């Protein structure tokens, strides 16, 4: 089974995650995905041969609509999801406005926005199609995610490297998933992405 099919199967076999995908699909938003830890943590649990942990604290829902950039629109969508399931902390963000907060050029789509997230393994989203099929968005592919590699994306390996290192420290992922290999090196902003030394506290 290839990694794309394996990811679809992992999500489809998780009843809690499927309920989330149904709720988000019912919003009818354009270019809409559930991403980040919602996907990443499921894979890491599977690769550590453990049952899926509880859903992450925040359920990151991203969408893209340049004509609906008001923050209050996202707040209304979060309220709608809370009414559907008040046990989850929903975070809804229209990526058409998030470049301003992040200091980036305007994003062209939700997929493009994910290219500017801190880690390659986090930049993965899923959604439920109209026929119940699971779509996957992964601008950096799935090799790092399934390889248990935490690697910064280009800007977080260069001018935002300090932000990345603080994020890795605060998340403390290695305590939960000890087989992770974490890239803690930096590079010049104009250097190509290349394999770098990793930190691995696992067996």
PDB file of C-alpha atoms in Angstrom:
ATOM      1  CA  UNK A   1       0.000   0.000   0.000  1.00  0.00           C
ATOM      2  CA  UNK A   2       1.428   3.405  -0.923  1.00  0.00           C
ATOM      3  CA  UNK A   3       1.605   6.135   1.689  1.00  0.00           C
ATOM      4  CA  UNK A   4      -1.264   8.144   0.245  1.00  0.00           C
ATOM      5  CA  UNK A   5      -3.559   5.121   0.370  1.00  0.00           C
ATOM      6  CA  UNK A   6      -2.253   4.218   3.830  1.00  0.00           C
ATOM      7  CA  UNK A   7      -3.059   7.676   5.140  1.00  0.00           C
ATOM      8  CA  UNK A   8      -6.581   7.505   3.722  1.00  0.00           C
ATOM      9  CA  UNK A   9      -7.058   4.112   5.371  1.00  0.00           C
ATOM     10  CA  UNK A  10      -5.782   5.365   8.736  1.00  0.00           C
ATOM     11  CA  UNK A  11      -8.194   8.284   8.742  1.00  0.00           C
ATOM     12  CA  UNK A  12     -11.109   6.186   7.488  1.00  0.00           C
ATOM     13  CA  UNK A  13     -10.576   3.651  10.284  1.00  0.00           C
ATOM     14  CA  UNK A  14     -10.776   6.343  12.984  1.00  0.00           C
ATOM     15  CA  UNK A  15     -14.403   6.970  13.901  1.00  0.00           C
ATOM     16  CA  UNK A  16     -13.685  10.207  15.794  1.00  0.00           C
ATOM     17  CA  UNK A  17     -11.770  11.732  12.910  1.00  0.00           C
ATOM     18  CA  UNK A  18     -14.434  10.728  10.441  1.00  0.00           C
ATOM     19  CA  UNK A  19     -17.052  12.516  12.543  1.00  0.00           C
ATOM     20  CA  UNK A  20     -14.908  15.647  12.380  1.00  0.00           C
ATOM     21  CA  UNK A  21     -14.587  15.372   8.609  1.00  0.00           C
ATOM     22  CA  UNK A  22     -18.343  14.991   8.217  1.00  0.00           C
ATOM     23  CA  UNK A  23     -18.978  18.072  10.360  1.00  0.00           C
ATOM     24  CA  UNK A  24     -16.493  20.166   8.394  1.00  0.00           C
ATOM     25  CA  UNK A  25     -17.779  18.989   5.022  1.00  0.00           C
ATOM     26  CA  UNK A  26     -21.288  20.035   6.020  1.00  0.00           C
ATOM     27  CA  UNK A  27     -20.098  23.652   6.264  1.00  0.00           C
ATOM     28  CA  UNK A  28     -19.789  23.680   2.471  1.00  0.00           C
ATOM     29  CA  UNK A  29     -16.628  25.805   2.454  1.00  0.00           C
ATOM     30  CA  UNK A  30     -14.371  26.131  -0.599  1.00  0.00           C
ATOM     31  CA  UNK A  31     -10.879  24.613  -0.580  1.00  0.00           C
ATOM     32  CA  UNK A  32     -11.443  23.364   2.955  1.00  0.00           C
ATOM     33  CA  UNK A  33      -9.284  20.890   4.873  1.00  0.00           C
ATOM     34  CA  UNK A  34      -8.708  19.556   8.383  1.00  0.00           C
ATOM     35  CA  UNK A  35      -4.965  19.649   8.853  1.00  0.00           C
ATOM     36  CA  UNK A  36      -1.874  19.692  11.056  1.00  0.00           C
ATOM     37  CA  UNK A  37      -1.968  17.593  14.251  1.00  0.00           C
ATOM     38  CA  UNK A  38      -5.309  16.069  13.307  1.00  0.00           C
ATOM     39  CA  UNK A  39      -3.507  14.150  10.548  1.00  0.00           C
ATOM     40  CA  UNK A  40       0.070  14.084  11.808  1.00  0.00           C
ATOM     41  CA  UNK A  41      -0.691  12.632  15.231  1.00  0.00           C
ATOM     42  CA  UNK A  42      -2.765   9.794  13.766  1.00  0.00           C
ATOM     43  CA  UNK A  43       0.173   8.704  11.621  1.00  0.00           C
ATOM     44  CA  UNK A  44       2.708   9.007  14.415  1.00  0.00           C
ATOM     45  CA  UNK A  45       0.515   6.934  16.737  1.00  0.00           C
ATOM     46  CA  UNK A  46       0.185   4.261  14.067  1.00  0.00           C
ATOM     47  CA  UNK A  47       3.926   4.150  13.424  1.00  0.00           C
ATOM     48  CA  UNK A  48       4.555   3.800  17.167  1.00  0.00           C
ATOM     49  CA  UNK A  49       2.125   0.849  17.164  1.00  0.00           C
ATOM     50  CA  UNK A  50      -0.253   2.375  19.638  1.00  0.00           C
ATOM     51  CA  UNK A  51      -3.962   3.071  19.599  1.00  0.00           C
ATOM     52  CA  UNK A  52      -4.891   6.569  18.434  1.00  0.00           C
ATOM     53  CA  UNK A  53      -4.527   9.105  21.225  1.00  0.00           C
ATOM     54  CA  UNK A  54      -7.353  11.546  21.939  1.00  0.00           C
ATOM     55  CA  UNK A  55      -7.876  14.138  19.245  1.00  0.00           C
ATOM     56  CA  UNK A  56      -5.486  17.104  19.444  1.00  0.00           C
ATOM     57  CA  UNK A  57      -6.457  20.052  21.588  1.00  0.00           C
ATOM     58  CA  UNK A  58      -7.167  22.201  18.532  1.00  0.00           C
ATOM     59  CA  UNK A  59      -8.917  20.934  15.422  1.00  0.00           C
ATOM     60  CA  UNK A  60      -7.340  23.026  12.671  1.00  0.00           C
ATOM     61  CA  UNK A  61      -9.804  23.734   9.869  1.00  0.00           C
ATOM     62  CA  UNK A  62      -8.426  25.742   6.967  1.00  0.00           C
ATOM     63  CA  UNK A  63     -10.177  27.070   3.904  1.00  0.00           C
ATOM     64  CA  UNK A  64      -9.537  29.592   1.179  1.00  0.00           C
ATOM     65  CA  UNK A  65     -11.874  32.334  -0.031  1.00  0.00           C
ATOM     66  CA  UNK A  66     -10.391  35.766  -0.864  1.00  0.00           C
ATOM     67  CA  UNK A  67     -13.840  37.374  -0.836  1.00  0.00           C
ATOM     68  CA  UNK A  68     -14.597  36.328   2.754  1.00  0.00           C
ATOM     69  CA  UNK A  69     -11.576  37.437   4.770  1.00  0.00           C
ATOM     70  CA  UNK A  70     -13.330  38.904   7.799  1.00  0.00           C
ATOM     71  CA  UNK A  71     -12.217  37.289  11.064  1.00  0.00           C
ATOM     72  CA  UNK A  72     -15.822  37.325  12.239  1.00  0.00           C
ATOM     73  CA  UNK A  73     -16.691  34.880   9.465  1.00  0.00           C
ATOM     74  CA  UNK A  74     -14.231  32.372  10.882  1.00  0.00           C
ATOM     75  CA  UNK A  75     -15.613  32.976  14.373  1.00  0.00           C
ATOM     76  CA  UNK A  76     -19.115  32.219  13.120  1.00  0.00           C
ATOM     77  CA  UNK A  77     -17.933  28.984  11.555  1.00  0.00           C
ATOM     78  CA  UNK A  78     -16.240  27.983  14.805  1.00  0.00           C
ATOM     79  CA  UNK A  79     -19.509  28.637  16.630  1.00  0.00           C
ATOM     80  CA  UNK A  80     -21.375  26.437  14.161  1.00  0.00           C
ATOM     81  CA  UNK A  81     -18.912  23.604  14.711  1.00  0.00           C
ATOM     82  CA  UNK A  82     -19.079  24.038  18.477  1.00  0.00           C
ATOM     83  CA  UNK A  83     -22.845  23.698  18.261  1.00  0.00           C
ATOM     84  CA  UNK A  84     -22.307  20.424  16.461  1.00  0.00           C
ATOM     85  CA  UNK A  85     -19.638  19.119  18.849  1.00  0.00           C
ATOM     86  CA  UNK A  86     -18.866  21.186  21.897  1.00  0.00           C
ATOM     87  CA  UNK A  87     -16.226  18.751  23.171  1.00  0.00           C
ATOM     88  CA  UNK A  88     -13.649  19.921  20.618  1.00  0.00           C
ATOM     89  CA  UNK A  89     -11.670  23.151  20.346  1.00  0.00           C
ATOM     90  CA  UNK A  90     -12.322  24.176  16.763  1.00  0.00           C
ATOM     91  CA  UNK A  91      -9.937  26.582  15.038  1.00  0.00           C
ATOM     92  CA  UNK A  92     -11.165  27.846  11.665  1.00  0.00           C
ATOM     93  CA  UNK A  93      -8.909  30.075   9.585  1.00  0.00           C
ATOM     94  CA  UNK A  94      -9.465  31.420   6.086  1.00  0.00           C
ATOM     95  CA  UNK A  95      -5.962  31.197   4.654  1.00  0.00           C
ATOM     96  CA  UNK A  96      -6.663  34.090   2.289  1.00  0.00           C
ATOM     97  CA  UNK A  97      -6.040  36.432   5.234  1.00  0.00           C
ATOM     98  CA  UNK A  98      -3.393  34.576   7.220  1.00  0.00           C
ATOM     99  CA  UNK A  99      -0.417  35.785   5.182  1.00  0.00           C
ATOM    100  CA  UNK A 100      -0.737  39.181   6.877  1.00  0.00           C
ATOM    101  CA  UNK A 101      -0.239  37.721  10.351  1.00  0.00           C
ATOM    102  CA  UNK A 102       2.563  35.452   9.162  1.00  0.00           C
ATOM    103  CA  UNK A 103       4.511  38.080   7.226  1.00  0.00           C
ATOM    104  CA  UNK A 104       4.283  36.205   3.923  1.00  0.00           C
ATOM    105  CA  UNK A 105       3.225  37.096   0.392  1.00  0.00           C
ATOM    106  CA  UNK A 106      -0.486  36.443  -0.253  1.00  0.00           C
ATOM    107  CA  UNK A 107      -1.320  32.764  -0.498  1.00  0.00           C
ATOM    108  CA  UNK A 108      -2.925  31.412  -3.644  1.00  0.00           C
ATOM    109  CA  UNK A 109      -4.813  28.509  -2.086  1.00  0.00           C
ATOM    110  CA  UNK A 110      -5.052  26.458   1.084  1.00  0.00           C
ATOM    111  CA  UNK A 111      -2.408  24.120  -0.310  1.00  0.00           C
ATOM    112  CA  UNK A 112      -0.095  27.062  -0.994  1.00  0.00           C
ATOM    113  CA  UNK A 113      -0.640  28.352   2.554  1.00  0.00           C
ATOM    114  CA  UNK A 114       0.493  25.017   3.987  1.00  0.00           C
ATOM    115  CA  UNK A 115       3.852  25.469   2.258  1.00  0.00           C
ATOM    116  CA  UNK A 116       4.546  28.237   4.799  1.00  0.00           C
ATOM    117  CA  UNK A 117       3.792  26.155   7.884  1.00  0.00           C
ATOM    118  CA  UNK A 118       6.692  25.329  10.232  1.00  0.00           C
ATOM    119  CA  UNK A 119       7.234  21.606   9.530  1.00  0.00           C
ATOM    120  CA  UNK A 120       6.849  19.445   6.465  1.00  0.00           C
ATOM    121  CA  UNK A 121       5.167  16.675   8.471  1.00  0.00           C
ATOM    122  CA  UNK A 122       2.564  19.124   9.785  1.00  0.00           C
ATOM    123  CA  UNK A 123       1.702  20.488   6.335  1.00  0.00           C
ATOM    124  CA  UNK A 124      -0.820  17.771   5.546  1.00  0.00           C
ATOM    125  CA  UNK A 125      -4.595  18.087   5.347  1.00  0.00           C
ATOM    126  CA  UNK A 126      -7.531  15.808   4.631  1.00  0.00           C
ATOM    127  CA  UNK A 127     -11.136  16.338   3.676  1.00  0.00           C
ATOM    128  CA  UNK A 128     -14.206  14.262   2.934  1.00  0.00           C
ATOM    129  CA  UNK A 129     -15.385  14.320  -0.654  1.00  0.00           C
ATOM    130  CA  UNK A 130     -19.035  14.309  -1.721  1.00  0.00           C
ATOM    131  CA  UNK A 131     -19.003  10.532  -2.206  1.00  0.00           C
ATOM    132  CA  UNK A 132     -17.334   9.873   1.126  1.00  0.00           C
ATOM    133  CA  UNK A 133     -13.843   9.504  -0.311  1.00  0.00           C
ATOM    134  CA  UNK A 134     -10.912  11.075   1.536  1.00  0.00           C
ATOM    135  CA  UNK A 135      -8.807  13.661  -0.282  1.00  0.00           C
ATOM    136  CA  UNK A 136      -5.263  14.443   0.864  1.00  0.00           C
ATOM    137  CA  UNK A 137      -3.352  17.720   0.471  1.00  0.00           C
ATOM    138  CA  UNK A 138       0.374  17.541   1.180  1.00  0.00           C
ATOM    139  CA  UNK A 139       2.585  20.163  -0.508  1.00  0.00           C
ATOM    140  CA  UNK A 140       5.763  18.424   0.714  1.00  0.00           C
ATOM    141  CA  UNK A 141       4.529  14.896   0.179  1.00  0.00           C
ATOM    142  CA  UNK A 142       4.257  12.261   2.891  1.00  0.00           C
ATOM    143  CA  UNK A 143       7.819  10.950   3.175  1.00  0.00           C
ATOM    144  CA  UNK A 144       8.748  12.987   6.252  1.00  0.00           C
ATOM    145  CA  UNK A 145       5.429  12.261   7.951  1.00  0.00           C
ATOM    146  CA  UNK A 146       5.740   8.498   7.514  1.00  0.00           C
ATOM    147  CA  UNK A 147       9.498   8.629   8.044  1.00  0.00           C
ATOM    148  CA  UNK A 148       8.963  10.115  11.523  1.00  0.00           C
ATOM    149  CA  UNK A 149      11.042  13.130  10.517  1.00  0.00           C
ATOM    150  CA  UNK A 150      10.355  16.592  11.930  1.00  0.00           C
ATOM    151  CA  UNK A 151      11.929  18.952   9.420  1.00  0.00           C
ATOM    152  CA  UNK A 152      11.457  22.727   9.109  1.00  0.00           C
ATOM    153  CA  UNK A 153      10.133  24.210   5.908  1.00  0.00           C
ATOM    154  CA  UNK A 154      12.352  26.685   4.079  1.00  0.00           C
ATOM    155  CA  UNK A 155      11.672  29.899   6.032  1.00  0.00           C
ATOM    156  CA  UNK A 156      11.624  28.044   9.352  1.00  0.00           C
ATOM    157  CA  UNK A 157      15.050  26.633   8.537  1.00  0.00           C
ATOM    158  CA  UNK A 158      16.344  30.151   7.891  1.00  0.00           C
ATOM    159  CA  UNK A 159      15.007  33.496   9.145  1.00  0.00           C
ATOM    160  CA  UNK A 160      12.282  31.880  11.300  1.00  0.00           C
ATOM    161  CA  UNK A 161      14.541  29.171  12.692  1.00  0.00           C
ATOM    162  CA  UNK A 162      14.298  30.477  16.242  1.00  0.00           C
ATOM    163  CA  UNK A 163      10.516  30.229  16.070  1.00  0.00           C
ATOM    164  CA  UNK A 164      10.839  26.652  14.867  1.00  0.00           C
ATOM    165  CA  UNK A 165      13.228  25.673  17.677  1.00  0.00           C
ATOM    166  CA  UNK A 166      10.939  27.191  20.309  1.00  0.00           C
ATOM    167  CA  UNK A 167       7.984  25.354  18.799  1.00  0.00           C
ATOM    168  CA  UNK A 168       9.843  22.034  18.912  1.00  0.00           C
ATOM    169  CA  UNK A 169      10.780  22.675  22.549  1.00  0.00           C
ATOM    170  CA  UNK A 170       7.246  23.643  23.556  1.00  0.00           C
ATOM    171  CA  UNK A 171       5.557  20.771  21.745  1.00  0.00           C
ATOM    172  CA  UNK A 172       7.878  18.193  23.341  1.00  0.00           C
ATOM    173  CA  UNK A 173       6.870  15.676  20.672  1.00  0.00           C
ATOM    174  CA  UNK A 174       9.713  13.291  21.517  1.00  0.00           C
ATOM    175  CA  UNK A 175       8.198  12.564  24.913  1.00  0.00           C
ATOM    176  CA  UNK A 176       5.053  11.198  23.247  1.00  0.00           C
ATOM    177  CA  UNK A 177       6.658   9.751  20.099  1.00  0.00           C
ATOM    178  CA  UNK A 178      10.246   8.760  21.006  1.00  0.00           C
ATOM    179  CA  UNK A 179      11.135   7.396  17.550  1.00  0.00           C
ATOM    180  CA  UNK A 180      10.928  10.844  15.972  1.00  0.00           C
ATOM    181  CA  UNK A 181      14.022  12.291  14.314  1.00  0.00           C
ATOM    182  CA  UNK A 182      14.075  16.040  14.742  1.00  0.00           C
ATOM    183  CA  UNK A 183      16.053  18.377  12.494  1.00  0.00           C
ATOM    184  CA  UNK A 184      17.489  21.129  14.701  1.00  0.00           C
ATOM    185  CA  UNK A 185      19.914  22.683  12.221  1.00  0.00           C
ATOM    186  CA  UNK A 186      19.485  25.913  10.302  1.00  0.00           C
ATOM    187  CA  UNK A 187      20.500  27.051   6.850  1.00  0.00           C
ATOM    188  CA  UNK A 188      20.905  30.253   4.873  1.00  0.00           C
ATOM    189  CA  UNK A 189      17.663  31.580   3.436  1.00  0.00           C
ATOM    190  CA  UNK A 190      18.926  31.140  -0.119  1.00  0.00           C
ATOM    191  CA  UNK A 191      20.189  27.572   0.318  1.00  0.00           C
ATOM    192  CA  UNK A 192      18.347  24.623  -1.231  1.00  0.00           C
ATOM    193  CA  UNK A 193      16.543  22.235   1.076  1.00  0.00           C
ATOM    194  CA  UNK A 194      18.814  19.259   1.719  1.00  0.00           C
ATOM    195  CA  UNK A 195      19.169  16.390   4.226  1.00  0.00           C
ATOM    196  CA  UNK A 196      20.645  17.590   7.527  1.00  0.00           C
ATOM    197  CA  UNK A 197      21.700  16.042  10.855  1.00  0.00           C
ATOM    198  CA  UNK A 198      18.846  14.871  13.028  1.00  0.00           C
ATOM    199  CA  UNK A 199      18.257  14.534  16.752  1.00  0.00           C
ATOM    200  CA  UNK A 200      16.821  11.187  17.767  1.00  0.00           C
ATOM    201  CA  UNK A 201      16.233  10.350  21.416  1.00  0.00           C
ATOM    202  CA  UNK A 202      14.474   7.094  20.625  1.00  0.00           C
ATOM    203  CA  UNK A 203      15.782   3.529  20.480  1.00  0.00           C
TER     204      UNK A 203
END
